[in-house]
CSV table of C-alpha atoms in Angstrom, one decimal:
chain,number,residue,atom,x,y,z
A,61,UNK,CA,3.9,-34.1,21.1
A,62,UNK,CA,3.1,-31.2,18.7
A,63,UNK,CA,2.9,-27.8,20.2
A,64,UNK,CA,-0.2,-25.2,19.5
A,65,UNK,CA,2.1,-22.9,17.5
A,66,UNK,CA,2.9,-25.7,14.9
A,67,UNK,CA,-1.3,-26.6,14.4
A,68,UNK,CA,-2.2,-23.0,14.2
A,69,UNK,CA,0.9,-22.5,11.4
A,70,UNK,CA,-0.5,-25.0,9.5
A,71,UNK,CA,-4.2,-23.9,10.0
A,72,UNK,CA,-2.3,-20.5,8.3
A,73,UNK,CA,-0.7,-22.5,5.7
A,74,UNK,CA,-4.2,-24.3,4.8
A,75,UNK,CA,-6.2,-21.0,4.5
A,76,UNK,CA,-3.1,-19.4,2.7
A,77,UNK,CA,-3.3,-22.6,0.1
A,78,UNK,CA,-7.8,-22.2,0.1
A,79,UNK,CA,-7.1,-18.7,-1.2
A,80,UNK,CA,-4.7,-20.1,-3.9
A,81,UNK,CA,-1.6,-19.1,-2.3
A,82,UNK,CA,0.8,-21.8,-3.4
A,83,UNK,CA,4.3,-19.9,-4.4
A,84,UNK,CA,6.1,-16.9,-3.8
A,85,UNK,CA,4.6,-15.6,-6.9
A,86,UNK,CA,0.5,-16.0,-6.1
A,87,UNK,CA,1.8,-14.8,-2.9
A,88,UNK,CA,3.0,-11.8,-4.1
A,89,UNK,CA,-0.3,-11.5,-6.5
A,90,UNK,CA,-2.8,-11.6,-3.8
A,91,UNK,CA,-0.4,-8.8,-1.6
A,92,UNK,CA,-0.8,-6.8,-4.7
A,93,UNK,CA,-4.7,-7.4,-5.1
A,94,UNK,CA,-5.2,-6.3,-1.5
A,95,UNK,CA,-3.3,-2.6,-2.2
A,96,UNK,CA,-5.3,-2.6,-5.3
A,97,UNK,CA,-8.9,-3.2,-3.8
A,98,UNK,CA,-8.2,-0.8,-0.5
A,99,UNK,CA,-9.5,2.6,-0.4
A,100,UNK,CA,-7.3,3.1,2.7
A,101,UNK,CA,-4.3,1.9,4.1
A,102,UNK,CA,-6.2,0.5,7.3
A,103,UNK,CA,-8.2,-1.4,5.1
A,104,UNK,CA,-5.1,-3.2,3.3
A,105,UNK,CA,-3.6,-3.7,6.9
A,106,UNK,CA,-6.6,-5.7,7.7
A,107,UNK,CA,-6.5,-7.4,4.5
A,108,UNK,CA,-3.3,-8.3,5.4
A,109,UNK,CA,-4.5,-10.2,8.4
A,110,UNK,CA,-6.8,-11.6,6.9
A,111,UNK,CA,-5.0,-13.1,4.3
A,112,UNK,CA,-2.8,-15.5,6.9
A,113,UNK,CA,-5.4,-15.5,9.5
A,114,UNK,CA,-8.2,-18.2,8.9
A,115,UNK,CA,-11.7,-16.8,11.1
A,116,UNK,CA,-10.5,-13.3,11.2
A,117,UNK,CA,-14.2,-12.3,12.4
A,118,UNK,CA,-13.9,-14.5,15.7
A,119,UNK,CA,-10.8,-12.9,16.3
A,120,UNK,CA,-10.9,-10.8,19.6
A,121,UNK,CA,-7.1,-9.8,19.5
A,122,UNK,CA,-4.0,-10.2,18.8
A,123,UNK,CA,-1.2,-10.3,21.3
A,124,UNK,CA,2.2,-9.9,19.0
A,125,UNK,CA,2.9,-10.0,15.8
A,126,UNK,CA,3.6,-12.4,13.1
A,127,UNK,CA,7.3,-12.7,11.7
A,128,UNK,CA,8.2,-12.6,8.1
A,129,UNK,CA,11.4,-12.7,6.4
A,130,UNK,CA,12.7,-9.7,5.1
A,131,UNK,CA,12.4,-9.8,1.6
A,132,UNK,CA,8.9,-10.1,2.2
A,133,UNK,CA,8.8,-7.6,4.9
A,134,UNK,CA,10.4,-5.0,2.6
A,135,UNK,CA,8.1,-6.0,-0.5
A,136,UNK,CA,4.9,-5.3,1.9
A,137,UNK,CA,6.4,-1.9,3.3
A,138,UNK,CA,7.1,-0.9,-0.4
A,139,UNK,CA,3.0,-1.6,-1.6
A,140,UNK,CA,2.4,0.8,1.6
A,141,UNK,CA,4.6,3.3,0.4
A,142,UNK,CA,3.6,3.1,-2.6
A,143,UNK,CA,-0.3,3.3,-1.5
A,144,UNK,CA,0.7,5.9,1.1
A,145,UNK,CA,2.0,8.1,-1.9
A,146,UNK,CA,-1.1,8.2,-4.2
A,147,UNK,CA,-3.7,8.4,-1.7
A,148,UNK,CA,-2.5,9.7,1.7
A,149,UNK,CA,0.6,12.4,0.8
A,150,UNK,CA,0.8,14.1,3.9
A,151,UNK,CA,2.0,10.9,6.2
A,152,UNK,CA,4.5,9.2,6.5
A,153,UNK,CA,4.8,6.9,4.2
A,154,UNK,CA,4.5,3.2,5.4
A,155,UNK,CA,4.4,4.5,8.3
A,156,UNK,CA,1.1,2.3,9.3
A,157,UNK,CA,3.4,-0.9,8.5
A,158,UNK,CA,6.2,0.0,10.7
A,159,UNK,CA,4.0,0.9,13.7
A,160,UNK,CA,1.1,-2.4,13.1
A,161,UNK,CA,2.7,-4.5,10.7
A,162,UNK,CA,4.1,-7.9,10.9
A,163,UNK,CA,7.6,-7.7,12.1
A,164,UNK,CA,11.0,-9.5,10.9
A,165,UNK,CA,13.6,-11.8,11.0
A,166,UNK,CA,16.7,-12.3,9.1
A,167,UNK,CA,15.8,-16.3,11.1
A,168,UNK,CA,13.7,-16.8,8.7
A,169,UNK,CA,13.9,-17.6,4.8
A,170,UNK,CA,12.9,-14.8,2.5
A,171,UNK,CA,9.1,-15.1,2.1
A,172,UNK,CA,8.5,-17.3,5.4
A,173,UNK,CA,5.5,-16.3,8.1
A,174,UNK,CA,6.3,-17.3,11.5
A,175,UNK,CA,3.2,-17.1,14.0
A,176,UNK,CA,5.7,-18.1,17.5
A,177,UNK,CA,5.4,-14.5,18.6
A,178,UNK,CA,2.0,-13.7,18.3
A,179,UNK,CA,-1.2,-15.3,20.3
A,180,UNK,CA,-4.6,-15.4,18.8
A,181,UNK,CA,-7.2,-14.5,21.4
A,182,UNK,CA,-10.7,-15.7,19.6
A,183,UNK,CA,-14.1,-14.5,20.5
């Protein structure tokens, strides 16, 4: 019997893949879009979110957080760093990641999403 966790991963995946997220590569595109398109670095959090989680707006919470691997971790923390330095100079930088971000796990490959520790609570 398949658990929740797996179906829910694979309702990710699905909405990942709708948006044209297909590689490492379009991947990395679309995190780059979302720093580009923010006018703050709440609003490229939430992007974030929105971009592995399919019907964001009948989310009520989230208990957790998803895992990445760490070479994505660190290429997310460096757009917020990055973002952080041009339009917010007196925080500290990335600092919004590191306290609500995804977390990470040297378990998982390089660019993998892991949704085991975290629980979707919808509306």
């Amino acid at each position: 019997m398949e658990t929740t966790t797996k179906s829910f991963e694979r309702e990710c995946q699905k909405h990942m893949s709708n948006q044209g997220i297909t590689s490492k590569e379009k991947l990395q595109h679309q995190l780059q879009q979302i720093f580009e398109q923010a006018e703050h670095q709440q609003a490229a959090l939430i992007g974030l979110y929105k971009m592995i989680f399919p019907n964001w707006e009948r989310i009520e919470r989230l208990e957790g957080h998803p895992v990445v691997g760490r070479h994505m971790w660190r290429y997310i923390a460096n757009l917020f760093i990055d973002f952080d330095q041009r339009h917010h100079p007196k925080v500290f930088k990335g600092g919004l990641w590191v306290s609500t971000g995804f977390s990470s796990s040297n378990e998982l490959g390089p660019w993998e999403i892991s949704f085991d520790r975290c629980r979707v609570i919808y509306t």
